PDB file of C-alpha atoms in Angstrom:
ATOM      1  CA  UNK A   1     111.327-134.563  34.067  1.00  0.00           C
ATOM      2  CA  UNK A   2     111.607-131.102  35.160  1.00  0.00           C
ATOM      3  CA  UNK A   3     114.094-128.830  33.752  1.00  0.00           C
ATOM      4  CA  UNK A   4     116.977-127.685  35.826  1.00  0.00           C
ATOM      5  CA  UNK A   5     117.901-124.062  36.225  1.00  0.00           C
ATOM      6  CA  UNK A   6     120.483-122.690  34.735  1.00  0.00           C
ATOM      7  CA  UNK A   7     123.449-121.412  37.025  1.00  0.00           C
ATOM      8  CA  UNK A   8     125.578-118.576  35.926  1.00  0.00           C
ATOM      9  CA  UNK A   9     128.875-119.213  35.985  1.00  0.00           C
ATOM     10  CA  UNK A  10     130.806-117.554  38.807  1.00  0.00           C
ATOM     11  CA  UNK A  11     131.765-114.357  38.614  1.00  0.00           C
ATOM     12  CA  UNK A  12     135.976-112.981  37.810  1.00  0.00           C
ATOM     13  CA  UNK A  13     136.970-112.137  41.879  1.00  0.00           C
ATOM     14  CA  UNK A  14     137.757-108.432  40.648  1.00  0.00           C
ATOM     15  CA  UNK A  15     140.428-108.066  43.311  1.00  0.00           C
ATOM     16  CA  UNK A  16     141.897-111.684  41.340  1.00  0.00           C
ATOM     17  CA  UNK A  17     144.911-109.245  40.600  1.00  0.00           C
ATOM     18  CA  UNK A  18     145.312-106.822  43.465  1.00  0.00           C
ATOM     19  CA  UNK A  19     148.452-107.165  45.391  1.00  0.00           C
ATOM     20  CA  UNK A  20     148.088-108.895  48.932  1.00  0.00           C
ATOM     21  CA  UNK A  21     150.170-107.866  52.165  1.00  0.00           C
ATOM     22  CA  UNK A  22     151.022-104.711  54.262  1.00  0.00           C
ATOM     23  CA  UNK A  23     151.228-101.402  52.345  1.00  0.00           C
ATOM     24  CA  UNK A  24     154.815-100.168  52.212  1.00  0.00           C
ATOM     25  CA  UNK A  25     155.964 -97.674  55.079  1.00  0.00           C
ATOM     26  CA  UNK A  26     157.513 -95.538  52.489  1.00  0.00           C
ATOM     27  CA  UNK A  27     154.900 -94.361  50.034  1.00  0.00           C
ATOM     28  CA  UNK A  28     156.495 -91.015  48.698  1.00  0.00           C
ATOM     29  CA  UNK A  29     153.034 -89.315  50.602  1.00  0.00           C
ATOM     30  CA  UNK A  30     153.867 -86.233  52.782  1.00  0.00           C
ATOM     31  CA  UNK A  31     151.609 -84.908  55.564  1.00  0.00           C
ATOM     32  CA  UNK A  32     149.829 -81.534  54.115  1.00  0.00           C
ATOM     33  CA  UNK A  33     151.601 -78.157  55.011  1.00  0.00           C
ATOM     34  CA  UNK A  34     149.859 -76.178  57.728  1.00  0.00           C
ATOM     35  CA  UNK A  35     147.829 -73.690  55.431  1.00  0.00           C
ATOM     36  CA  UNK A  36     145.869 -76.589  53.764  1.00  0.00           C
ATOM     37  CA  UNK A  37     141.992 -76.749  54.912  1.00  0.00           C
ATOM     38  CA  UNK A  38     141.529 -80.122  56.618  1.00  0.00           C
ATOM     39  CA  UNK A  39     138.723 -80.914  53.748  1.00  0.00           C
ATOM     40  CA  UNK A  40     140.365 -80.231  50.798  1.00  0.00           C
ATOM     41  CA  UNK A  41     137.047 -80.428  48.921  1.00  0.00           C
ATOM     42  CA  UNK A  42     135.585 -77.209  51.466  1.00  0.00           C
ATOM     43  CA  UNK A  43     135.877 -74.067  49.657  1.00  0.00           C
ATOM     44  CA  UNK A  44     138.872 -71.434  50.679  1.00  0.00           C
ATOM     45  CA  UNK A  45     137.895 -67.822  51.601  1.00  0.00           C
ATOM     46  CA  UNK A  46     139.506 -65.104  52.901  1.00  0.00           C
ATOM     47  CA  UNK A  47     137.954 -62.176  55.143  1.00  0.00           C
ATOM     48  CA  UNK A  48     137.885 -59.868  52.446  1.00  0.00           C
ATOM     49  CA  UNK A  49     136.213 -62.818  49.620  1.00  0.00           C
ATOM     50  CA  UNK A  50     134.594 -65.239  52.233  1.00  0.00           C
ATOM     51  CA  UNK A  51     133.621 -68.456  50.511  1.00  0.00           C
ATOM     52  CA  UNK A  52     130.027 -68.951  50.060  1.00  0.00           C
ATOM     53  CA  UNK A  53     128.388 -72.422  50.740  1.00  0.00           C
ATOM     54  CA  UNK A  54     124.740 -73.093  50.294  1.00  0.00           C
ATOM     55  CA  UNK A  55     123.189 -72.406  53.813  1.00  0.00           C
ATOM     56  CA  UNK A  56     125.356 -69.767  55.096  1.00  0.00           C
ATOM     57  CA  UNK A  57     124.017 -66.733  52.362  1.00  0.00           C
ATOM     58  CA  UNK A  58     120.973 -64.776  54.052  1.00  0.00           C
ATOM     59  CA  UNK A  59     118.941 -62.186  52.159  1.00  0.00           C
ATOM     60  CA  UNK A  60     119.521 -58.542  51.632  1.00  0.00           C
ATOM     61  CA  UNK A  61     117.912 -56.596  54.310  1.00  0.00           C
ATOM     62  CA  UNK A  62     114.415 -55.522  52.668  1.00  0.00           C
ATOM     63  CA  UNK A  63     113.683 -51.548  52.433  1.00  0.00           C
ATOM     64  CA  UNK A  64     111.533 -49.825  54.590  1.00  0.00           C
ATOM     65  CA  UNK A  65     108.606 -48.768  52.786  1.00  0.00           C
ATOM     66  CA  UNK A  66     105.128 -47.164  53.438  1.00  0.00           C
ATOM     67  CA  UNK A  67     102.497 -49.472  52.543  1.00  0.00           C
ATOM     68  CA  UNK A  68      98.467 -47.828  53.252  1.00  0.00           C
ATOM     69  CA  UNK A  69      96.284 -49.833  55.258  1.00  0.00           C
ATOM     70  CA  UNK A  70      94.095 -52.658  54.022  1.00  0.00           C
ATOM     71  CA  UNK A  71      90.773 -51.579  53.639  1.00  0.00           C
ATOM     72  CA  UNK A  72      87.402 -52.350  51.343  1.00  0.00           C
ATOM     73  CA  UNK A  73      89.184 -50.458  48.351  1.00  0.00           C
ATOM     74  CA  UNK A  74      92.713 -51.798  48.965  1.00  0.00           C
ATOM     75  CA  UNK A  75      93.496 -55.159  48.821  1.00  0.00           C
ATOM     76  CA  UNK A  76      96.993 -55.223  47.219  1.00  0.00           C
ATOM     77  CA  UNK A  77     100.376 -54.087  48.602  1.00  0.00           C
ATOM     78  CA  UNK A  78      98.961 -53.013  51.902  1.00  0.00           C
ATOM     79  CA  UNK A  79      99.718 -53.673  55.920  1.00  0.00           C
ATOM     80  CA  UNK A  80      96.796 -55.355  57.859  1.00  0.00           C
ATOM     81  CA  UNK A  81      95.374 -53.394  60.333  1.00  0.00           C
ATOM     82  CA  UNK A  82      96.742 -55.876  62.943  1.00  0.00           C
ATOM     83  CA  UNK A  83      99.856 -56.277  61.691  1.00  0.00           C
ATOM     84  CA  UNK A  84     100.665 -52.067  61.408  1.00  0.00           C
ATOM     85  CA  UNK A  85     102.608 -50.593  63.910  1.00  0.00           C
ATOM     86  CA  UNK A  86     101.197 -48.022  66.445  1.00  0.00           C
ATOM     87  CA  UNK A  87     102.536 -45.027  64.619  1.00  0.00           C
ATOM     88  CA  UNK A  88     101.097 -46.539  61.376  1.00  0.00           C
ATOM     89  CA  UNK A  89      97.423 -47.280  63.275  1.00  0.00           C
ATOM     90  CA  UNK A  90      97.161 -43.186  64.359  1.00  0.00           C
ATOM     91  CA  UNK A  91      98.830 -41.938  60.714  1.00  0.00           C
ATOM     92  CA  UNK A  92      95.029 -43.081  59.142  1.00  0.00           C
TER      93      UNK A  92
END
């Protein structure tokens, strides 16, 4: 005869010992006072020390600097001739 599977027993009901009914009105909680972020896990900043959040930082502005024209003998840290502004394009 084939062998019959072996059930597990059933599982403790973890909520076997949680109390049942309508929460008390009175729980000792108090609504949060007006100066209190509605997210209390959102970082607080002020004008002066604004709170940074991933997203919201951009770069520092990069420095102006004059970079020679790409040619046959430069290849590296140059402006392509297309690219190079009209005061750059005469400057050759």
């Amino acid at each position: 005869s084939p062998a019959t599977p072996v059930t597990p027993p059933p599982a403790a009901d973890p909520n076997a010992g949680q109390p049942t009914g309508a929460v008390p009105p009175d729980t000792g909680m108090q609504p949060a006072p007006a100066g209190v972020p509605r997210d209390p896990s959102a970082p607080v900043g002020t004008s002066a020390n604004p709170a940074t959040v991933g997203g919201n930082m951009t770069p520092p502005p990069t420095e102006r600097k004059d970079y020679p024209l790409c040619s046959k003998t430069v290849q590296d840290s140059c402006i392509n001739r297309g690219e190079a502004s009209k005061s750059m394009r005469k400057r050759r």
